[in-house]
């Protein structure tokens, strides 16, 4: 592996970790305090889903993300979203 590839891998790993931190922080906030007054729930759920997708794109192992994906799906289902909406 060249030094350039190593730097890119480190950047991707850091980006993936930042995405997961953002995901964890926002899902915890939703569960504990709910939406902000001006926040759209669908947009927030899509943002959380995008965090997971982008973490995968940045090399994060999907097995690490499975519990987070399950937690997000569980939250959405508890909020009244249909199974087919959650799967997409």
PDB file of C-alpha atoms in Angstrom:
ATOM      1  CA  UNK A   1       0.000   0.000   0.000  1.00  0.00           C
ATOM      2  CA  UNK A   2       1.401   3.380  -0.977  1.00  0.00           C
ATOM      3  CA  UNK A   3       1.569   6.322   1.385  1.00  0.00           C
ATOM      4  CA  UNK A   4      -1.166   8.094  -0.604  1.00  0.00           C
ATOM      5  CA  UNK A   5      -3.503   5.099  -0.242  1.00  0.00           C
ATOM      6  CA  UNK A   6      -2.743   4.988   3.470  1.00  0.00           C
ATOM      7  CA  UNK A   7      -3.648   8.670   3.882  1.00  0.00           C
ATOM      8  CA  UNK A   8      -6.882   8.167   1.952  1.00  0.00           C
ATOM      9  CA  UNK A   9      -7.782   5.156   4.116  1.00  0.00           C
ATOM     10  CA  UNK A  10      -7.163   7.159   7.293  1.00  0.00           C
ATOM     11  CA  UNK A  11      -9.300  10.031   6.008  1.00  0.00           C
ATOM     12  CA  UNK A  12     -12.102   7.640   5.095  1.00  0.00           C
ATOM     13  CA  UNK A  13     -11.916   5.956   8.496  1.00  0.00           C
ATOM     14  CA  UNK A  14     -12.066   9.312  10.278  1.00  0.00           C
ATOM     15  CA  UNK A  15     -14.983  10.431   8.101  1.00  0.00           C
ATOM     16  CA  UNK A  16     -16.859   7.201   8.836  1.00  0.00           C
ATOM     17  CA  UNK A  17     -16.272   7.632  12.576  1.00  0.00           C
ATOM     18  CA  UNK A  18     -17.514  11.230  12.424  1.00  0.00           C
ATOM     19  CA  UNK A  19     -20.637  10.080  10.612  1.00  0.00           C
ATOM     20  CA  UNK A  20     -21.306   7.462  13.276  1.00  0.00           C
ATOM     21  CA  UNK A  21     -20.789  10.001  16.058  1.00  0.00           C
ATOM     22  CA  UNK A  22     -23.277  12.309  14.330  1.00  0.00           C
ATOM     23  CA  UNK A  23     -25.705   9.420  13.909  1.00  0.00           C
ATOM     24  CA  UNK A  24     -25.422   8.339  17.558  1.00  0.00           C
ATOM     25  CA  UNK A  25     -25.789  11.877  18.884  1.00  0.00           C
ATOM     26  CA  UNK A  26     -28.858  12.659  16.780  1.00  0.00           C
ATOM     27  CA  UNK A  27     -30.671   9.373  17.352  1.00  0.00           C
ATOM     28  CA  UNK A  28     -30.066   9.702  21.092  1.00  0.00           C
ATOM     29  CA  UNK A  29     -31.437  13.251  20.998  1.00  0.00           C
ATOM     30  CA  UNK A  30     -34.536  12.113  19.112  1.00  0.00           C
ATOM     31  CA  UNK A  31     -35.189   9.356  21.629  1.00  0.00           C
ATOM     32  CA  UNK A  32     -34.562  11.498  24.708  1.00  0.00           C
ATOM     33  CA  UNK A  33     -35.873  14.945  23.795  1.00  0.00           C
ATOM     34  CA  UNK A  34     -37.637  14.584  20.460  1.00  0.00           C
ATOM     35  CA  UNK A  35     -37.491  16.824  17.440  1.00  0.00           C
ATOM     36  CA  UNK A  36     -36.435  20.447  17.522  1.00  0.00           C
ATOM     37  CA  UNK A  37     -39.344  22.812  16.967  1.00  0.00           C
ATOM     38  CA  UNK A  38     -38.310  23.611  13.382  1.00  0.00           C
ATOM     39  CA  UNK A  39     -37.111  20.102  12.512  1.00  0.00           C
ATOM     40  CA  UNK A  40     -38.831  17.835   9.992  1.00  0.00           C
ATOM     41  CA  UNK A  41     -38.897  14.228  11.169  1.00  0.00           C
ATOM     42  CA  UNK A  42     -38.681  12.687   7.693  1.00  0.00           C
ATOM     43  CA  UNK A  43     -35.673  14.847   6.808  1.00  0.00           C
ATOM     44  CA  UNK A  44     -33.952  13.893  10.052  1.00  0.00           C
ATOM     45  CA  UNK A  45     -34.579  10.186   9.553  1.00  0.00           C
ATOM     46  CA  UNK A  46     -33.273  10.433   5.987  1.00  0.00           C
ATOM     47  CA  UNK A  47     -30.175  12.251   7.270  1.00  0.00           C
ATOM     48  CA  UNK A  48     -29.567   9.479   9.802  1.00  0.00           C
ATOM     49  CA  UNK A  49     -29.963   6.842   7.114  1.00  0.00           C
ATOM     50  CA  UNK A  50     -27.564   8.782   4.889  1.00  0.00           C
ATOM     51  CA  UNK A  51     -24.989   8.809   7.690  1.00  0.00           C
ATOM     52  CA  UNK A  52     -25.036   5.016   7.708  1.00  0.00           C
ATOM     53  CA  UNK A  53     -24.865   4.776   3.919  1.00  0.00           C
ATOM     54  CA  UNK A  54     -21.964   7.202   3.742  1.00  0.00           C
ATOM     55  CA  UNK A  55     -20.139   5.358   6.518  1.00  0.00           C
ATOM     56  CA  UNK A  56     -20.352   2.222   4.359  1.00  0.00           C
ATOM     57  CA  UNK A  57     -19.040   4.188   1.374  1.00  0.00           C
ATOM     58  CA  UNK A  58     -16.119   5.270   3.549  1.00  0.00           C
ATOM     59  CA  UNK A  59     -15.185   1.690   4.312  1.00  0.00           C
ATOM     60  CA  UNK A  60     -17.010   0.989   7.569  1.00  0.00           C
ATOM     61  CA  UNK A  61     -17.865  -2.687   7.966  1.00  0.00           C
ATOM     62  CA  UNK A  62     -21.604  -3.262   7.683  1.00  0.00           C
ATOM     63  CA  UNK A  63     -21.570  -5.585  10.697  1.00  0.00           C
ATOM     64  CA  UNK A  64     -20.547  -2.597  12.837  1.00  0.00           C
ATOM     65  CA  UNK A  65     -23.500  -0.615  11.501  1.00  0.00           C
ATOM     66  CA  UNK A  66     -26.156  -3.305  11.921  1.00  0.00           C
ATOM     67  CA  UNK A  67     -27.137  -2.367  15.484  1.00  0.00           C
ATOM     68  CA  UNK A  68     -27.438   1.287  14.494  1.00  0.00           C
ATOM     69  CA  UNK A  69     -29.572   0.420  11.466  1.00  0.00           C
ATOM     70  CA  UNK A  70     -31.786  -1.719  13.699  1.00  0.00           C
ATOM     71  CA  UNK A  71     -32.121   1.101  16.242  1.00  0.00           C
ATOM     72  CA  UNK A  72     -33.089   3.564  13.509  1.00  0.00           C
ATOM     73  CA  UNK A  73     -35.652   1.140  12.062  1.00  0.00           C
ATOM     74  CA  UNK A  74     -37.088   0.467  15.518  1.00  0.00           C
ATOM     75  CA  UNK A  75     -37.398   4.213  16.195  1.00  0.00           C
ATOM     76  CA  UNK A  76     -39.172   4.794  12.863  1.00  0.00           C
ATOM     77  CA  UNK A  77     -41.567   1.889  13.399  1.00  0.00           C
ATOM     78  CA  UNK A  78     -42.372   3.133  16.917  1.00  0.00           C
ATOM     79  CA  UNK A  79     -43.160   6.544  15.411  1.00  0.00           C
ATOM     80  CA  UNK A  80     -45.762   4.987  13.126  1.00  0.00           C
ATOM     81  CA  UNK A  81     -43.871   4.554   9.894  1.00  0.00           C
ATOM     82  CA  UNK A  82     -44.820   1.529   7.810  1.00  0.00           C
ATOM     83  CA  UNK A  83     -42.446  -1.392   7.282  1.00  0.00           C
ATOM     84  CA  UNK A  84     -42.021  -0.609   3.565  1.00  0.00           C
ATOM     85  CA  UNK A  85     -41.091   3.003   4.392  1.00  0.00           C
ATOM     86  CA  UNK A  86     -38.480   1.868   6.887  1.00  0.00           C
ATOM     87  CA  UNK A  87     -36.931  -0.632   4.475  1.00  0.00           C
ATOM     88  CA  UNK A  88     -36.390   2.040   1.808  1.00  0.00           C
TER      89      UNK A  88
END
